[in-house]
Amino acid sequence: MDVNGETSGGFRGKAEDMAEKRQQGGRRMVRTYLDEASWGDENFLDIEAAKSRKERRQLPEGCRSQVLYSDILRIAWPSMVELFLASLCGMADMIMVGSMANGDDAISAVSLSNQPKFIFISLIMALNVGVTATVARARGAEEHERANEALRQGLFFCLLVCVFASVVGYIFARPLTVFMANSGLSEEVIGMSTTYLKVQMIGFATMGIAATYTAALRGSGNTTLPMVYNIIANIVNIILNYLLINGHFGFPAWGVFGASVATVLGQAVSMIIAIVANGSGRFYFSVKITDFLHGFKPDIPIIRNIAKVGIPSLGEQFLMRVGFILFGRQVATLGQPYYATHNICMNIQSMSFMLGQAMAVSSTTLVGQSLGKRRSDLAEHYSRRCERLGLLLAVILGTFFAVCNQWLVGLYSDTPAVLAAALPVMILIGVLQPIQIPQFVLSGALRGAGDTKSTALVTMVGILILRPVMGHLFINILRAGLMGAWIAIAIDQVVRTGLVMGIYASGKWKRIKMKI
């Protein structure tokens, strides 16, 4: 069978053809230049490591830059659509919540619950970084069954994490929101936030299971299926928001509680579609729920691979969330309307994070698959081109943020104090876009290679140490208010980008080994 999936000769029966396609991972495999490229070996890696930077920029013979860009965009565009629409859905959530009579308080309540929730989400994210990297290596090495087993192992541990997170998060929902409020917000805000967080924790597994399927699919190069089921989930979420927040067409006006219920039900839809689609065997994987009913056997080499990448990533995610919580508590002391303004600006900025993450998904996938085939040269060519495309998007989006700042903020709130405080912050967010993109993309490349220790260290330096320290300096000592808080964020972003670029340039990530 050639790289396009066509038989080399003769007529084959449909059943036989389907059997071969299923054995190779289904009918929806994503093909790239890597499927045609020759394999590397230790000698090849040594030769590449000895090349100068100028020599490494030269493409392999027979490889064209347009082909690499095409591969990147084929993987990136579904993720970009999916994540961008997820960001818009998050914005719609906040805008609809802001339409309540006590809109600014409701925005603060939802935002207040997000950081505690993201602590638990970080457990799933860390696991899934390991799943993506392991699947990408297996896909590059053409070990389909090992990739399938990586998803099976990932789902089992995902279920364990979800049960733990749901119980702990529900029990400690109020103490967590009180801690985040830091005496700067009212009891009404804390009460709404506690309610929102409890519902999220009850439905935590719906998010976790869908996210693990998504991580595995991205590692295989299939970003289209996650795009489809997450778009459907977002549509369900927005419709239910409309029905349940303010009450329409006879539905109850549940306010913040309704927004949380809508989010969980949307996630449930994406989970169900992911389970059915991946169990069918048409999308590279063939893991079914019944696999777990007939007994589960741990696969030690795969668990070791997932842990090797996932544990440092867990440290990174945990440190990141602790840093965000420390910083968020500092901003909360500014009180209303500044806390609401801060979270509105963060919500708008998430749009750029989603675009950056889409390019990072492509970088992670293609770097992992390249190294699985022992082609460190292609790993670098792919990641560098992901960075260039990301910079182009960052300039466009940054200009949009800076020029349309008042219109964007006005979608959330018409409070004059909020609009005035947001103006300089939004301009700074626009300036930061081209600066932070290399951090996203190159961090994705490092994760695809399995180097999550370096990214964890960068996170610790930036978000856990630098951002809270700078926040204390500008908010509490220099009394620079909300703008001071965002100057602290800008300093953190600049430093982290510089550190990630330095680690990537060292090239050590190319020699990380993973046994498949």
Coordinates of C-alpha atoms in Angstrom, one line a residue:
M1 CA 0.0 0.0 0.0
D2 CA 1.5 3.4 -0.9
V3 CA 1.4 6.6 1.2
N4 CA -2.0 7.7 -0.1
G5 CA -3.6 4.5 1.0
E6 CA -4.0 2.9 -2.5
T7 CA -3.1 -0.7 -3.2
S8 CA 0.0 -1.4 -5.3
G9 CA -1.8 -3.6 -7.8
G10 CA -4.9 -5.8 -8.5
F11 CA -8.5 -5.6 -7.3
R12 CA -9.1 -6.2 -3.7
G13 CA -12.5 -7.0 -2.0
K14 CA -14.1 -4.5 0.2
A15 CA -13.9 -6.7 3.3
E16 CA -10.2 -7.4 2.8
D17 CA -9.4 -3.7 2.2
M18 CA -11.4 -2.7 5.3
A19 CA -9.5 -5.3 7.4
E20 CA -6.2 -3.9 6.3
K21 CA -7.2 -0.3 7.0
R22 CA -8.5 -1.3 10.4
Q23 CA -5.3 -3.1 11.2
Q24 CA -3.3 0.1 10.3
G25 CA -5.5 2.3 12.4
G26 CA -8.7 2.9 10.6
R27 CA -9.8 4.7 7.5
R28 CA -9.2 8.2 8.9
M29 CA -5.4 8.2 9.4
V30 CA -3.7 11.5 8.9
R31 CA -0.9 11.2 6.4
T32 CA 2.1 13.6 6.4
Y33 CA 5.5 13.9 4.8
L34 CA 6.8 11.8 7.6
D35 CA 5.1 8.7 6.2
E36 CA 7.3 9.0 3.1
A37 CA 10.5 10.1 4.8
S38 CA 13.3 7.6 5.4
W39 CA 14.1 6.4 8.9
G40 CA 17.0 7.9 10.9
D41 CA 19.4 6.1 13.3
E42 CA 22.0 6.9 15.9
N43 CA 24.6 7.8 13.3
F44 CA 22.1 10.1 11.6
L45 CA 21.4 11.8 14.9
D46 CA 25.1 12.3 15.6
I47 CA 25.6 13.9 12.1
E48 CA 22.6 16.3 12.7
A49 CA 23.9 17.3 16.1
A50 CA 27.3 18.2 14.6
K51 CA 25.8 20.6 12.0
S52 CA 25.9 24.3 12.3
R53 CA 22.8 26.4 12.7
K54 CA 23.0 27.4 9.1
E55 CA 23.4 23.8 7.9
R56 CA 20.4 22.7 10.0
R57 CA 18.2 25.3 8.2
Q58 CA 18.7 23.4 4.9
L59 CA 15.9 21.0 4.1
P60 CA 16.6 17.4 3.3
E61 CA 16.9 16.5 -0.3
G62 CA 13.5 16.1 -1.9
C63 CA 11.7 17.9 0.9
R64 CA 9.9 21.2 0.1
S65 CA 9.0 23.8 2.6
Q66 CA 5.5 24.0 1.2
V67 CA 4.9 20.4 2.1
L68 CA 5.9 21.0 5.7
Y69 CA 3.7 24.0 6.0
S70 CA 0.9 22.0 4.5
D71 CA 1.4 19.3 7.1
I72 CA 1.4 21.9 9.9
L73 CA -1.8 23.5 8.7
R74 CA -3.6 20.2 8.2
I75 CA -3.0 19.4 11.8
A76 CA -3.3 22.9 13.2
W77 CA -6.4 24.3 11.5
P78 CA -8.9 21.9 13.1
S79 CA -7.3 22.5 16.5
M80 CA -7.3 26.2 15.8
V81 CA -11.0 26.2 14.9
E82 CA -11.8 23.9 17.9
L83 CA -9.8 26.0 20.5
F84 CA -10.8 29.3 19.0
L85 CA -14.5 28.4 19.2
A86 CA -13.9 27.0 22.7
S87 CA -12.5 30.4 23.6
L88 CA -15.5 32.2 22.0
C89 CA -17.8 29.8 23.9
G90 CA -16.0 30.8 27.1
M91 CA -16.5 34.5 26.2
A92 CA -20.1 33.8 25.5
D93 CA -20.5 32.2 28.9
M94 CA -19.0 35.3 30.6
I95 CA -21.0 37.7 28.4
M96 CA -24.3 35.9 29.2
V97 CA -23.5 35.7 32.9
G98 CA -22.6 39.4 32.7
S99 CA -26.1 40.1 31.3
M100 CA -27.6 39.2 34.7
A101 CA -28.9 42.0 36.9
N102 CA -25.8 41.7 39.1
G103 CA -23.6 41.0 36.1
D104 CA -20.2 42.2 37.4
D105 CA -20.7 40.1 40.6
A106 CA -21.6 37.1 38.5
I107 CA -18.5 37.5 36.3
S108 CA -16.4 37.7 39.5
A109 CA -18.1 34.6 40.9
V110 CA -17.4 32.4 37.8
S111 CA -13.8 33.7 37.6
L112 CA -13.3 33.0 41.3
S113 CA -14.1 29.3 40.9
N114 CA -12.0 28.8 37.8
Q115 CA -8.6 28.7 39.5
P116 CA -9.5 26.0 42.1
K117 CA -11.1 24.0 39.2
F118 CA -8.0 24.3 37.1
I119 CA -5.9 22.8 39.9
F120 CA -7.9 19.6 39.4
I121 CA -7.8 20.0 35.6
S122 CA -4.0 20.2 35.8
L123 CA -4.0 16.6 36.9
I124 CA -5.8 15.6 33.7
M125 CA -3.7 17.9 31.5
A126 CA -0.4 16.4 32.9
L127 CA -1.7 12.9 32.2
N128 CA -2.7 13.8 28.7
V129 CA 0.7 15.4 27.9
G130 CA 2.2 12.0 28.5
V131 CA -0.6 10.3 26.4
T132 CA 0.0 12.7 23.5
A133 CA 3.8 12.3 23.5
T134 CA 3.6 8.5 23.8
V135 CA 1.0 8.1 21.0
A136 CA 3.0 10.5 18.8
R137 CA 6.2 8.4 19.2
A138 CA 4.2 5.2 18.5
R139 CA 2.6 6.7 15.5
G140 CA 5.9 7.9 14.1
A141 CA 7.4 4.4 14.8
E142 CA 4.4 2.8 13.0
E143 CA 3.4 0.9 16.1
H144 CA -0.4 1.2 15.9
E145 CA -1.3 -1.3 18.6
R146 CA 1.1 0.4 21.1
A147 CA -0.6 3.7 20.4
N148 CA -4.0 2.1 21.0
E149 CA -2.7 0.7 24.3
A150 CA -1.4 4.1 25.3
L151 CA -5.0 5.5 25.0
R152 CA -6.4 2.5 27.0
Q153 CA -3.9 3.0 29.8
G154 CA -4.5 6.8 29.8
L155 CA -8.3 6.4 30.1
F156 CA -8.0 4.1 33.0
F157 CA -5.8 6.5 35.0
C158 CA -8.0 9.4 33.9
L159 CA -11.0 7.7 35.5
L160 CA -9.1 7.4 38.8
V161 CA -8.1 11.0 38.7
C162 CA -11.6 12.2 38.0
V163 CA -13.1 10.3 40.9
F164 CA -10.5 11.7 43.3
A165 CA -10.9 15.3 41.9
S166 CA -14.7 15.2 42.0
V167 CA -14.9 14.1 45.7
V168 CA -12.2 16.5 46.9
G169 CA -13.4 19.4 44.8
Y170 CA -17.0 19.1 45.9
I171 CA -16.2 18.8 49.6
F172 CA -13.8 21.7 49.7
A173 CA -15.6 24.0 47.2
R174 CA -16.5 26.7 49.7
P175 CA -13.1 26.8 51.5
L176 CA -11.4 27.1 48.1
T177 CA -13.5 30.0 46.9
V178 CA -13.2 31.8 50.3
F179 CA -9.4 31.4 50.0
M180 CA -9.4 32.8 46.5
A181 CA -11.6 35.8 47.5
N182 CA -8.9 36.9 50.0
S183 CA -11.3 39.2 51.9
G184 CA -11.7 41.4 48.8
L185 CA -15.1 40.1 47.5
S186 CA -18.6 40.0 49.0
E187 CA -20.4 37.0 50.5
E188 CA -22.8 37.0 47.5
V189 CA -20.0 36.5 45.1
I190 CA -18.5 33.7 47.2
G191 CA -21.9 31.9 47.5
M192 CA -22.4 32.0 43.7
S193 CA -18.9 30.9 43.1
T194 CA -19.2 27.9 45.5
T195 CA -22.4 26.8 43.7
Y196 CA -20.7 27.0 40.3
L197 CA -17.7 25.0 41.4
K198 CA -19.7 22.2 43.0
V199 CA -21.6 21.6 39.8
Q200 CA -18.3 21.6 37.8
M201 CA -16.9 19.0 40.2
I202 CA -19.9 16.7 39.9
G203 CA -19.5 16.6 36.2
F204 CA -15.7 16.6 36.2
A205 CA -15.4 13.2 34.5
T206 CA -17.2 14.4 31.4
M207 CA -14.4 16.8 30.8
G208 CA -11.6 14.5 31.7
I209 CA -12.6 11.5 29.6
A210 CA -13.2 13.7 26.5
A211 CA -9.8 15.4 27.1
T212 CA -7.9 12.1 27.2
Y213 CA -9.5 11.0 23.9
T214 CA -8.6 14.4 22.4
A215 CA -5.0 14.1 23.6
A216 CA -4.5 10.7 22.0
L217 CA -6.1 11.8 18.7
R218 CA -3.8 14.8 18.5
G219 CA -0.8 12.6 19.1
S220 CA -1.9 10.5 16.1
G221 CA -2.3 13.6 14.0
N222 CA -6.1 13.6 13.9
T223 CA -7.3 17.0 15.1
T224 CA -10.5 17.0 13.0
L225 CA -12.5 14.6 15.1
P226 CA -11.9 16.6 18.4
M227 CA -12.8 19.8 16.5
V228 CA -16.1 18.2 15.5
Y229 CA -17.2 17.0 18.9
N230 CA -16.0 20.0 20.7
I231 CA -17.8 22.4 18.3
I232 CA -21.0 20.4 18.9
A233 CA -20.4 20.6 22.7
N234 CA -19.9 24.4 22.5
I235 CA -23.2 24.8 20.6
V236 CA -25.0 22.8 23.2
N237 CA -23.4 24.8 25.9
I238 CA -24.4 28.2 24.4
I239 CA -28.0 27.1 23.8
L240 CA -28.3 25.8 27.3
N241 CA -26.7 29.0 28.6
Y242 CA -29.4 31.0 26.9
L243 CA -32.2 28.8 28.3
L244 CA -30.9 28.4 31.9
I245 CA -29.1 31.6 32.9
N246 CA -31.9 34.2 32.5
G247 CA -34.7 31.7 31.8
H248 CA -36.2 31.6 28.3
F249 CA -39.0 29.5 26.6
G250 CA -40.3 28.4 30.0
F251 CA -36.9 27.2 31.4
P252 CA -35.9 28.3 35.0
A253 CA -33.7 31.3 35.5
W254 CA -30.9 29.6 37.3
G255 CA -28.2 32.3 36.9
V256 CA -24.7 31.2 37.7
F257 CA -25.9 27.7 38.6
G258 CA -27.5 27.4 35.1
A259 CA -24.3 28.4 33.4
S260 CA -22.4 25.7 35.3
V261 CA -25.1 23.0 34.4
A262 CA -24.9 24.1 30.7
T263 CA -21.1 23.7 30.7
V264 CA -21.2 20.2 32.2
L265 CA -24.0 19.0 29.8
G266 CA -22.0 20.3 26.8
Q267 CA -18.9 18.4 28.0
A268 CA -21.1 15.3 28.4
V269 CA -22.1 15.5 24.7
S270 CA -18.4 15.7 23.6
M271 CA -17.5 12.8 25.8
I272 CA -20.3 10.5 24.4
I273 CA -19.3 11.4 20.8
A274 CA -15.6 10.7 21.5
I275 CA -16.3 7.3 23.1
V276 CA -18.6 6.2 20.2
A277 CA -16.3 7.5 17.5
N278 CA -13.1 6.0 18.9
G279 CA -14.7 2.7 19.7
S280 CA -15.7 2.3 16.1
G281 CA -12.1 1.8 14.9
R282 CA -12.4 4.3 12.1
F283 CA -10.3 7.0 13.6
Y284 CA -7.0 5.2 14.3
F285 CA -8.0 4.0 17.7
S286 CA -10.4 1.2 18.7
V287 CA -10.7 1.5 22.5
K288 CA -14.2 0.6 23.8
I289 CA -15.7 1.0 27.2
T290 CA -16.3 -2.8 27.2
D291 CA -12.5 -3.2 27.2
F292 CA -12.5 -2.2 30.9
L293 CA -15.4 -4.5 31.8
H294 CA -13.4 -7.6 30.7
G295 CA -10.5 -6.7 32.9
F296 CA -7.7 -4.2 32.7
K297 CA -4.0 -5.1 32.7
P298 CA -1.4 -2.4 33.3
D299 CA 1.2 -2.0 30.6
I300 CA 4.4 -1.1 32.5
P301 CA 6.5 0.3 29.5
I302 CA 3.6 2.5 28.4
I303 CA 2.8 3.6 31.9
R304 CA 6.5 4.4 32.4
N305 CA 6.5 6.5 29.2
I306 CA 3.4 8.4 30.2
A307 CA 4.8 9.0 33.7
K308 CA 8.2 10.1 32.4
V309 CA 6.5 12.9 30.5
G310 CA 3.4 13.4 32.6
I311 CA 5.0 13.7 36.1
P312 CA 7.2 16.7 35.2
S313 CA 4.2 18.1 33.4
L314 CA 2.1 17.6 36.5
G315 CA 4.7 19.6 38.4
E316 CA 4.5 22.3 35.7
Q317 CA 0.7 22.5 35.8
F318 CA 0.5 22.5 39.5
L319 CA 3.1 25.2 39.9
M320 CA 1.3 27.2 37.2
R321 CA -2.0 27.0 39.1
V322 CA -0.4 27.8 42.4
G323 CA 1.2 30.9 40.8
F324 CA -2.1 31.9 39.2
I325 CA -3.9 31.5 42.6
L326 CA -1.3 33.6 44.4
F327 CA -1.5 36.3 41.8
G328 CA -5.3 36.1 41.6
R329 CA -5.6 36.7 45.3
Q330 CA -3.5 39.8 45.0
V331 CA -5.7 41.2 42.3
A332 CA -8.8 40.3 44.3
T333 CA -7.7 42.7 47.0
L334 CA -8.3 45.5 44.5
G335 CA -12.0 44.8 44.9
Q336 CA -14.8 45.6 42.4
P337 CA -14.8 46.7 39.7
Y338 CA -11.1 45.9 39.2
Y339 CA -11.3 42.2 39.8
A340 CA -14.2 42.0 37.3
T341 CA -12.1 44.1 34.8
H342 CA -9.1 41.8 35.3
N343 CA -11.1 38.7 34.5
I344 CA -12.8 40.2 31.5
C345 CA -9.4 41.0 30.1
M346 CA -8.1 37.6 30.9
N347 CA -11.1 36.1 29.2
I348 CA -10.5 38.1 26.1
Q349 CA -6.8 37.2 26.2
S350 CA -7.7 33.5 26.2
M351 CA -8.6 33.9 22.6
S352 CA -4.9 34.4 21.8
F353 CA -3.9 31.5 24.1
M354 CA -6.2 29.2 22.1
L355 CA -4.5 30.2 18.8
G356 CA -1.1 29.7 20.4
Q357 CA -2.1 26.3 21.7
A358 CA -3.4 25.3 18.3
M359 CA 0.1 25.9 16.8
A360 CA 1.6 24.1 19.9
V361 CA -0.6 21.1 19.2
S362 CA 0.8 20.9 15.7
S363 CA 4.3 21.3 17.0
T364 CA 3.9 18.7 19.7
T365 CA 2.4 16.1 17.3
L366 CA 4.9 16.6 14.4
V367 CA 8.0 16.8 16.7
G368 CA 6.9 13.6 18.5
Q369 CA 6.3 11.7 15.3
S370 CA 9.5 13.0 13.8
L371 CA 11.5 11.8 16.8
G372 CA 9.6 8.5 16.8
K373 CA 11.1 8.0 13.3
R374 CA 14.5 9.3 14.6
R375 CA 14.4 12.3 12.3
S376 CA 15.6 15.2 14.5
D377 CA 16.1 17.4 11.4
L378 CA 12.4 17.2 10.5
A379 CA 11.4 17.8 14.1
E380 CA 13.3 21.2 14.0
H381 CA 12.0 22.1 10.6
Y382 CA 8.4 21.5 11.6
S383 CA 8.7 23.4 14.9
R384 CA 10.4 26.4 13.4
R385 CA 7.7 26.7 10.8
C386 CA 5.0 26.4 13.5
E387 CA 6.7 29.3 15.2
R388 CA 6.6 31.5 12.1
L389 CA 2.9 30.8 11.4
G390 CA 2.2 31.6 15.0
L391 CA 4.0 34.9 14.9
L392 CA 1.9 35.9 11.8
L393 CA -1.3 35.1 13.7
A394 CA -0.1 36.9 16.8
V395 CA 0.5 40.2 15.0
I396 CA -3.0 40.1 13.4
L397 CA -4.7 39.3 16.7
G398 CA -2.6 41.8 18.7
T399 CA -3.6 44.6 16.4
F400 CA -7.2 43.6 16.8
F401 CA -7.0 43.6 20.6
A402 CA -5.3 47.0 20.6
V403 CA -7.7 48.7 18.1
C404 CA -11.0 47.2 19.2
N405 CA -10.4 47.1 22.9
Q406 CA -13.4 49.2 24.1
W407 CA -15.8 47.3 21.8
L408 CA -14.6 43.9 23.2
V409 CA -14.8 44.9 26.8
G410 CA -18.2 46.5 26.2
L411 CA -19.6 43.1 25.3
Y412 CA -19.2 42.1 28.9
S413 CA -19.9 45.2 30.9
D414 CA -21.1 48.8 30.3
T415 CA -19.9 50.0 33.7
P416 CA -17.8 53.2 33.0
A417 CA -15.2 52.2 35.7
V418 CA -14.6 48.8 34.0
L419 CA -14.3 50.4 30.5
A420 CA -11.8 53.0 31.7
A421 CA -9.6 50.5 33.6
A422 CA -9.6 48.0 30.7
L423 CA -8.3 50.5 28.1
P424 CA -4.5 50.4 28.9
V425 CA -4.6 46.7 29.8
M426 CA -6.0 45.8 26.4
I427 CA -3.3 47.7 24.6
L428 CA -0.7 45.9 26.6
I429 CA -2.3 42.6 25.8
G430 CA -2.1 43.5 22.1
V431 CA 1.6 44.3 22.4
L432 CA 2.3 41.0 24.2
Q433 CA 0.9 38.7 21.5
P434 CA 4.0 38.4 19.3
I435 CA 6.2 38.0 22.4
Q436 CA 4.3 35.1 23.9
I437 CA 3.8 33.0 20.8
P438 CA 7.3 31.5 20.6
Q439 CA 6.8 30.4 24.2
F440 CA 3.6 28.4 23.3
V441 CA 5.0 26.8 20.1
L442 CA 8.5 25.9 21.3
S443 CA 7.1 24.6 24.6
G444 CA 4.8 22.4 22.5
A445 CA 7.9 21.1 20.6
L446 CA 9.7 20.3 23.9
R447 CA 6.7 18.4 25.2
G448 CA 6.4 16.5 21.9
A449 CA 10.1 15.5 22.5
G450 CA 9.3 14.4 26.0
D451 CA 11.2 17.3 27.7
T452 CA 8.6 18.4 30.3
K453 CA 11.2 19.0 33.0
S454 CA 12.5 22.1 31.3
T455 CA 9.0 23.5 30.7
A456 CA 8.2 22.8 34.4
L457 CA 11.3 24.7 35.5
V458 CA 10.4 27.7 33.3
T459 CA 6.9 27.7 34.7
M460 CA 8.2 27.7 38.3
V461 CA 10.5 30.6 37.6
G462 CA 7.9 32.6 35.7
I463 CA 4.4 32.0 37.2
L464 CA 5.2 30.7 40.6
I465 CA 8.0 33.1 41.5
L466 CA 8.3 36.1 39.2
R467 CA 4.6 36.9 38.6
P468 CA 3.6 36.9 42.3
V469 CA 6.7 38.8 43.3
M470 CA 6.2 41.4 40.6
G471 CA 2.5 41.5 41.5
H472 CA 3.3 42.3 45.1
L473 CA 5.7 45.0 44.0
F474 CA 3.4 46.7 41.6
I475 CA 0.1 46.2 43.5
N476 CA 1.0 46.4 47.1
I477 CA 4.2 48.5 47.2
L478 CA 4.1 50.8 44.2
R479 CA 0.2 51.0 44.3
A480 CA 0.0 50.8 40.5
G481 CA -3.4 49.2 40.7
L482 CA -4.8 46.9 37.9
M483 CA -2.3 48.2 35.3
G484 CA 0.5 47.3 37.7
A485 CA -0.8 43.7 37.9
W486 CA -0.7 43.5 34.1
I487 CA 2.8 44.9 34.0
A488 CA 3.8 42.0 36.3
I489 CA 2.1 39.6 33.8
A490 CA 4.1 41.2 30.9
I491 CA 7.4 40.8 32.7
D492 CA 6.6 37.1 33.4
Q493 CA 5.7 36.5 29.7
V494 CA 8.9 38.1 28.4
V495 CA 11.2 36.2 30.8
R496 CA 9.5 32.8 30.1
T497 CA 9.7 33.3 26.3
G498 CA 13.4 34.0 26.6
L499 CA 14.0 30.9 28.7
V500 CA 12.0 28.6 26.5
M501 CA 13.8 29.9 23.4
G502 CA 17.2 29.3 25.1
I503 CA 16.3 25.7 26.1
Y504 CA 15.0 24.9 22.6
A505 CA 18.1 26.4 20.9
S506 CA 20.4 24.0 23.0
G507 CA 19.0 21.1 21.0
K508 CA 19.2 18.6 24.0
W509 CA 15.5 17.7 23.5
K510 CA 16.4 15.9 20.2
R511 CA 18.2 13.1 22.1
I512 CA 15.5 12.2 24.6
K513 CA 14.7 8.5 24.3
M514 CA 11.3 6.8 24.9
K515 CA 10.8 3.1 24.6
I516 CA 7.7 2.2 22.6

